[in-house]
PDB file of C-alpha atoms in Angstrom:
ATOM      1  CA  UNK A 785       0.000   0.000   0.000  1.00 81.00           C
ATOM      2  CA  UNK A 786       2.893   2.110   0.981  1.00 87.00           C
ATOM      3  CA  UNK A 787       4.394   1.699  -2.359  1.00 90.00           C
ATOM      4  CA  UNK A 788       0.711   3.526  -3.885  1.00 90.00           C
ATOM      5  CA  UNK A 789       1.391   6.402  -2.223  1.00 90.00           C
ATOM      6  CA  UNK A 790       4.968   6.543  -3.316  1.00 91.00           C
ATOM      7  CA  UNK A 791       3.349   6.430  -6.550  1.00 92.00           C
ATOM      8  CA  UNK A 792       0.722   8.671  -6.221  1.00 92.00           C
ATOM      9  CA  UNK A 793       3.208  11.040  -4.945  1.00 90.00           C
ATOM     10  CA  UNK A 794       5.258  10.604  -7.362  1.00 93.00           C
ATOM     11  CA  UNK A 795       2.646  11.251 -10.204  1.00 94.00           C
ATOM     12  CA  UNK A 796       1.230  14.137  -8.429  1.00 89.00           C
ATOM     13  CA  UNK A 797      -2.761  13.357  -9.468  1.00 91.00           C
ATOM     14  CA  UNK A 798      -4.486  14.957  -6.228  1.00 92.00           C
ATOM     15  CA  UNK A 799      -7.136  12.586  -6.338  1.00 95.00           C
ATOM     16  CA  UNK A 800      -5.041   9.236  -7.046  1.00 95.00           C
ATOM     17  CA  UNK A 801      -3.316  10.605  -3.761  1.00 95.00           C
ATOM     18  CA  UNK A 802      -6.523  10.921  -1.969  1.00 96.00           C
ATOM     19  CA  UNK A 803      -7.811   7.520  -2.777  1.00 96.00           C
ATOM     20  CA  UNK A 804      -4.259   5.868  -1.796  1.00 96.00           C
ATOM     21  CA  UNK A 805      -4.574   8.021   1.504  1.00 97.00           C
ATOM     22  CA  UNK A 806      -8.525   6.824   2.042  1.00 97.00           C
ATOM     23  CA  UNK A 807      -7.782   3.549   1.670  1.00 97.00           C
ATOM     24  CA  UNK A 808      -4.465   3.579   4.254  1.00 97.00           C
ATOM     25  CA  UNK A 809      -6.657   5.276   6.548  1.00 97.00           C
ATOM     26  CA  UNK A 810      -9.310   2.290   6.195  1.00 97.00           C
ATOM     27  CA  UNK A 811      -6.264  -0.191   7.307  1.00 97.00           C
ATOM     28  CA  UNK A 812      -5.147   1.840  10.107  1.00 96.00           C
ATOM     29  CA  UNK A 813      -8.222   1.184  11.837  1.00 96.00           C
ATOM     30  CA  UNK A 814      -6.377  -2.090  12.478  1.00 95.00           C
ATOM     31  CA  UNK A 815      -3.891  -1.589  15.089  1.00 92.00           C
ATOM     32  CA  UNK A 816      -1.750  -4.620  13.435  1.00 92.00           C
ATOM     33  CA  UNK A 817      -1.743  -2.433   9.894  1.00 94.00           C
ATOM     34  CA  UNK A 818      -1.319   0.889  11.475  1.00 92.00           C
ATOM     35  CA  UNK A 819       1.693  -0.456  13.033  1.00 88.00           C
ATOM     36  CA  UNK A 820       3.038  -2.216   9.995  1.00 90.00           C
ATOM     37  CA  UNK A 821       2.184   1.300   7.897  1.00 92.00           C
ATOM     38  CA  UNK A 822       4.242   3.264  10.720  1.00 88.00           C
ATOM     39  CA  UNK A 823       7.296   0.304   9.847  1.00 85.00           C
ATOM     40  CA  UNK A 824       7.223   0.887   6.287  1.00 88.00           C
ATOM     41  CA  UNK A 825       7.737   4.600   6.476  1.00 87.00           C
ATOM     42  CA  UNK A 826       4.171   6.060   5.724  1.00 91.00           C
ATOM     43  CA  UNK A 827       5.182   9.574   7.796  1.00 90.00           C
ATOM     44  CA  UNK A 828       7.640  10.134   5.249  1.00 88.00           C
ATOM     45  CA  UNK A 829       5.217   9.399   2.310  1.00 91.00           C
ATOM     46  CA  UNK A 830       3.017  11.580   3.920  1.00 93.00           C
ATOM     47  CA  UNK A 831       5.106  14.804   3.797  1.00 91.00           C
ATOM     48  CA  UNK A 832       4.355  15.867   0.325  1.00 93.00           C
ATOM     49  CA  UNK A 833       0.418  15.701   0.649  1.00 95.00           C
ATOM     50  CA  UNK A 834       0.803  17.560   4.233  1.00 95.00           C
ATOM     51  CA  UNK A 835       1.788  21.045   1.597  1.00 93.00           C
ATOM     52  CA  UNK A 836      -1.688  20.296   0.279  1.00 91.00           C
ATOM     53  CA  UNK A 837      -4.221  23.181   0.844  1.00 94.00           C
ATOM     54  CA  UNK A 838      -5.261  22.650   4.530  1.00 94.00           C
ATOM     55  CA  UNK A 839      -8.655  22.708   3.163  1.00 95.00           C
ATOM     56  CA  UNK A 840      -8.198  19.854   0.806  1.00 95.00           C
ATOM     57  CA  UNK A 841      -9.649  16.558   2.027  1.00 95.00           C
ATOM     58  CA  UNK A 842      -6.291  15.014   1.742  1.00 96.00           C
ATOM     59  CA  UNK A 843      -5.323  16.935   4.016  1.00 96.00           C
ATOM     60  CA  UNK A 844      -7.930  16.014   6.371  1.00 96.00           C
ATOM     61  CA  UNK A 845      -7.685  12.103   5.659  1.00 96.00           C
ATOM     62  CA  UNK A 846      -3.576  12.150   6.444  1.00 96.00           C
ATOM     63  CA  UNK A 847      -4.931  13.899   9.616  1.00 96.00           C
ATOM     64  CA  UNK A 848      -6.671  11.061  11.058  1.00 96.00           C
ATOM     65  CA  UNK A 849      -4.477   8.751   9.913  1.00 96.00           C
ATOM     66  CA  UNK A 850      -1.635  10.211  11.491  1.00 94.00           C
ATOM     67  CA  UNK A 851      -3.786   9.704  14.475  1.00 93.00           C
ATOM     68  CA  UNK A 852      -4.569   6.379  14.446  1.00 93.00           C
ATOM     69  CA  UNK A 853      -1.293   4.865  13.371  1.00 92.00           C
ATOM     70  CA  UNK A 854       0.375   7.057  16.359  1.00 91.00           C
ATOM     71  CA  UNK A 855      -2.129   5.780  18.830  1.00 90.00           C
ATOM     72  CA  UNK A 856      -1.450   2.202  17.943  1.00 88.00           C
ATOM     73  CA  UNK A 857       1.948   2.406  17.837  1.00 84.00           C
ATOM     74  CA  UNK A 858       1.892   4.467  21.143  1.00 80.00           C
ATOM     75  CA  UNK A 859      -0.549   1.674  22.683  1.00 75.00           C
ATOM     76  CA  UNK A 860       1.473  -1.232  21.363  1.00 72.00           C
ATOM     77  CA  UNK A 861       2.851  -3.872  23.704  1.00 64.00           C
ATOM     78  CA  UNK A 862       6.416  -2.244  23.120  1.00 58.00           C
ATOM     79  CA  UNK A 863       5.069   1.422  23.393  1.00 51.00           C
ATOM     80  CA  UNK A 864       6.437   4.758  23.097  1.00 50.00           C
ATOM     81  CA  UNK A 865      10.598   3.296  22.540  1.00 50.00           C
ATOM     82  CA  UNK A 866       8.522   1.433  18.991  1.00 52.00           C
ATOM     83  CA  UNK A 867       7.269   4.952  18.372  1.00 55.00           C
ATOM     84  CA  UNK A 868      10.487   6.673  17.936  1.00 50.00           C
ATOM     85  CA  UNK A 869      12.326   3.526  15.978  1.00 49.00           C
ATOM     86  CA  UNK A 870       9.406   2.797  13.930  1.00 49.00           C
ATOM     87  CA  UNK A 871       7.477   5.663  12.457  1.00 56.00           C
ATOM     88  CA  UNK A 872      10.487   7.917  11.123  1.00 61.00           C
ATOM     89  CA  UNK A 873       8.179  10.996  12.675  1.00 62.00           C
ATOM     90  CA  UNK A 874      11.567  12.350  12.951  1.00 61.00           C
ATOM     91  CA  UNK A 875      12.204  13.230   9.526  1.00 74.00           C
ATOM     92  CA  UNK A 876      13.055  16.840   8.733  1.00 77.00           C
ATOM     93  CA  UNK A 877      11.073  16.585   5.502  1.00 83.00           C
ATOM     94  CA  UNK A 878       7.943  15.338   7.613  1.00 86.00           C
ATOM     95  CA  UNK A 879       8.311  17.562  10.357  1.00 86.00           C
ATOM     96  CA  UNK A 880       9.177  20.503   7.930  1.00 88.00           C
ATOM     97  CA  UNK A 881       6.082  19.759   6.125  1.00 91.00           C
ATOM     98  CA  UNK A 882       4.012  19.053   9.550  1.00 92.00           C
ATOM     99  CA  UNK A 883       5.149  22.142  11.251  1.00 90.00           C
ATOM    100  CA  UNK A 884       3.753  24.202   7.878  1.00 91.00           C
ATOM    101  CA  UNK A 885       0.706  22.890   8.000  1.00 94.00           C
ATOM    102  CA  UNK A 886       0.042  23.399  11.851  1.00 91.00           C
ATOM    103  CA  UNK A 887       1.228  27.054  11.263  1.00 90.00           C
ATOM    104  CA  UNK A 888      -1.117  27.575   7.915  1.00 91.00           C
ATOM    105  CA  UNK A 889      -4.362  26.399   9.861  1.00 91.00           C
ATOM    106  CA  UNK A 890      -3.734  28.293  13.103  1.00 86.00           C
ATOM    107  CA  UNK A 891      -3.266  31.241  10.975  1.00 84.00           C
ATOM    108  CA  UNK A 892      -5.808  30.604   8.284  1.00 89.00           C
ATOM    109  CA  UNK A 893      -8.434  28.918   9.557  1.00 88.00           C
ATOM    110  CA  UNK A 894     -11.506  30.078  10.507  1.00 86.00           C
ATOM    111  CA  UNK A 895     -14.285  27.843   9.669  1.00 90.00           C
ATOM    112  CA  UNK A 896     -15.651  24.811  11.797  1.00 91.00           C
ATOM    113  CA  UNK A 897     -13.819  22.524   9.843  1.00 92.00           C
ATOM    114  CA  UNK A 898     -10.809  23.879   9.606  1.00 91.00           C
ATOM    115  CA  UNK A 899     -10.757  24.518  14.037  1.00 89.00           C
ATOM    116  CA  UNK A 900     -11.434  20.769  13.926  1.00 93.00           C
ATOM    117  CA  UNK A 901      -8.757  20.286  11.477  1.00 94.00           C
ATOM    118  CA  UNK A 902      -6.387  22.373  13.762  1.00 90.00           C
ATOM    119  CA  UNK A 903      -7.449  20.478  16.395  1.00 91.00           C
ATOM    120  CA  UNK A 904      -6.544  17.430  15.322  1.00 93.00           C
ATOM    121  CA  UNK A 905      -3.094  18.344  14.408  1.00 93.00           C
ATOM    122  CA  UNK A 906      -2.276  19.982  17.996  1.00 90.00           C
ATOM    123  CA  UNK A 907      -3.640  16.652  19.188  1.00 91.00           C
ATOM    124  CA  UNK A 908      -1.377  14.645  16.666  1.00 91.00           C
ATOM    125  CA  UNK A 909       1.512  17.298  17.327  1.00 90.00           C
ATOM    126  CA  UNK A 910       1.091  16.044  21.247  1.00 88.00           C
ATOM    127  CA  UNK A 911       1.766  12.699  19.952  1.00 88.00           C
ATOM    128  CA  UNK A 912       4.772  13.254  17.866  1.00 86.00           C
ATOM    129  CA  UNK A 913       6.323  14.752  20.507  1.00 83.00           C
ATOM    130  CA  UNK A 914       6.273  11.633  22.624  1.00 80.00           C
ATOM    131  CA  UNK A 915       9.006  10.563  20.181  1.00 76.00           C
ATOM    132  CA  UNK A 916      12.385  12.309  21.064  1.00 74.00           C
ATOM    133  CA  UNK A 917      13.944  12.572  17.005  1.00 74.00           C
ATOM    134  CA  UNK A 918      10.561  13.910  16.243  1.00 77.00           C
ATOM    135  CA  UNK A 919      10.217  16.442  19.330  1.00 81.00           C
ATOM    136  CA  UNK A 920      13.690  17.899  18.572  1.00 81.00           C
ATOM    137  CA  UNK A 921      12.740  17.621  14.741  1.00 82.00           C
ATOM    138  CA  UNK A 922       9.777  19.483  14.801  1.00 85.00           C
ATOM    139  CA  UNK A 923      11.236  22.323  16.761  1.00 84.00           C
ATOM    140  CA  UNK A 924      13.804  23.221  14.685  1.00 86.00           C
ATOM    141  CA  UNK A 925      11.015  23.114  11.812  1.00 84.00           C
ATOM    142  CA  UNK A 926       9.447  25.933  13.996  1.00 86.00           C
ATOM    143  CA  UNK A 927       6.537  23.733  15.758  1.00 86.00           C
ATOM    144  CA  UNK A 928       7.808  25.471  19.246  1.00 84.00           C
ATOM    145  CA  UNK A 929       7.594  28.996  18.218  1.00 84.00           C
ATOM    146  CA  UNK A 930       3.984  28.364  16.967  1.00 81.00           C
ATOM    147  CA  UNK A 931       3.272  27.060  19.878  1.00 77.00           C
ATOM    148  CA  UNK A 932       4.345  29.583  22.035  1.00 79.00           C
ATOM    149  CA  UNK A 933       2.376  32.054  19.857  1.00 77.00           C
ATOM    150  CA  UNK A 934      -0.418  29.929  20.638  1.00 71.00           C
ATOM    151  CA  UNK A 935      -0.401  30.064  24.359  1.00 72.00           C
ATOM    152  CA  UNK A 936       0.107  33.820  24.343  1.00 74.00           C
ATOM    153  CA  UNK A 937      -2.213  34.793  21.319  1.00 63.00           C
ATOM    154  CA  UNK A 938      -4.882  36.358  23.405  1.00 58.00           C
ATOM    155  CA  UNK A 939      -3.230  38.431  25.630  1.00 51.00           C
ATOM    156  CA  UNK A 940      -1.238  39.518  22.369  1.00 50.00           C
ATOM    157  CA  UNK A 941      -4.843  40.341  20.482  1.00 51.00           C
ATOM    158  CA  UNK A 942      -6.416  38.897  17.618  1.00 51.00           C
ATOM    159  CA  UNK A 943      -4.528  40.662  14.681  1.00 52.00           C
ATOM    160  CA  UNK A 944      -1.116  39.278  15.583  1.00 49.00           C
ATOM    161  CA  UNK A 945       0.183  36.435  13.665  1.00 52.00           C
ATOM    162  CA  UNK A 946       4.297  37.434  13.542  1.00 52.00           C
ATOM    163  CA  UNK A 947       5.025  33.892  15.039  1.00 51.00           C
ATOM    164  CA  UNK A 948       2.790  31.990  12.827  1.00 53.00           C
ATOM    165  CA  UNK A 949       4.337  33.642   9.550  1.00 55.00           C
ATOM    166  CA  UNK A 950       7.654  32.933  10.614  1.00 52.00           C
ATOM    167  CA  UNK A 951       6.648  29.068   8.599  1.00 52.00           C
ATOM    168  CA  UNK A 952       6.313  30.663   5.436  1.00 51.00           C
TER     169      UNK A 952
END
């Protein structure tokens, strides 16, 4: 399956990419396949579809299955030391490209969709950083300073965004 998205990728036909990503997300749902998807390097074939409009239902798709492979991996017998050897969520090209995206929705998004999109991600972000490569990964990609501008954005009022654009 891993190898269709490498293709997909590869081809760059958005929705070839979003069926490859619909049906990984359909064999997440198994903890053994989430697992074995996390093995074979899916974080890293995620990267390019994470640049994807926030908005696009790619986008949304890698989202939750982000999620799910990280919770099974994370709830595995051998835990958290299998997250950081297994799922390459250390890889400056996927945290690069994670970071971005966190950045773009905090700063762009203002529908219902896109909070629970945002959501998601800051939920997802929480599990990344559970693995040490991809904690130190995704601050150097920036994830910290958007965070920080997070925390403080409402005592520094609404029309602030100078740590969010520091991503683009």
């Amino acid at each position: 399956m891993l190898s269709g998205l490498a293709t997909a990728n590869s081809v760059g036909d958005d929705q070839l990419q979003l069926a490859v990503v619909r049906v990984l997300l359909e064999a997440s749902y198994s903890a053994d396949n989430a697992r074995a998807l996390a093995e074979g390097g899916l974080f890293s074939g995620l990267a390019p579809l994470l640049r994807s409009d926030f908005r696009s239902p790619i986008v949304f798709h890698a989202s939750e299955l982000m999620w799910n492979v990280l919770e099974s991996v994370r709830d595995s017998p051998v835990g958290g030391a299998q997250l950081e050897t297994a799922t390459g969520t250390g890889s400056k090209g996927f945290c690069a490209a994670f970071s971005q995206l966190v950045a773009t929705t905090l700063r762009e998004g203002h529908r219902k969709s896109d909070k629970e999109l945002r959501n998601d991600l800051l939920i997802t972000a929480r599990m990344l950083a559970e693995d040490g490569r991809a904690r130190a990964s995704l601050r150097v990609a920036g994830l910290g300073d958007v965070a920080r501008h997070v925390a403080v954005h409402p005592e520094l009022g609404a029309s602030s965004t100078t740590g969010l654009n520091r991503l683009e």
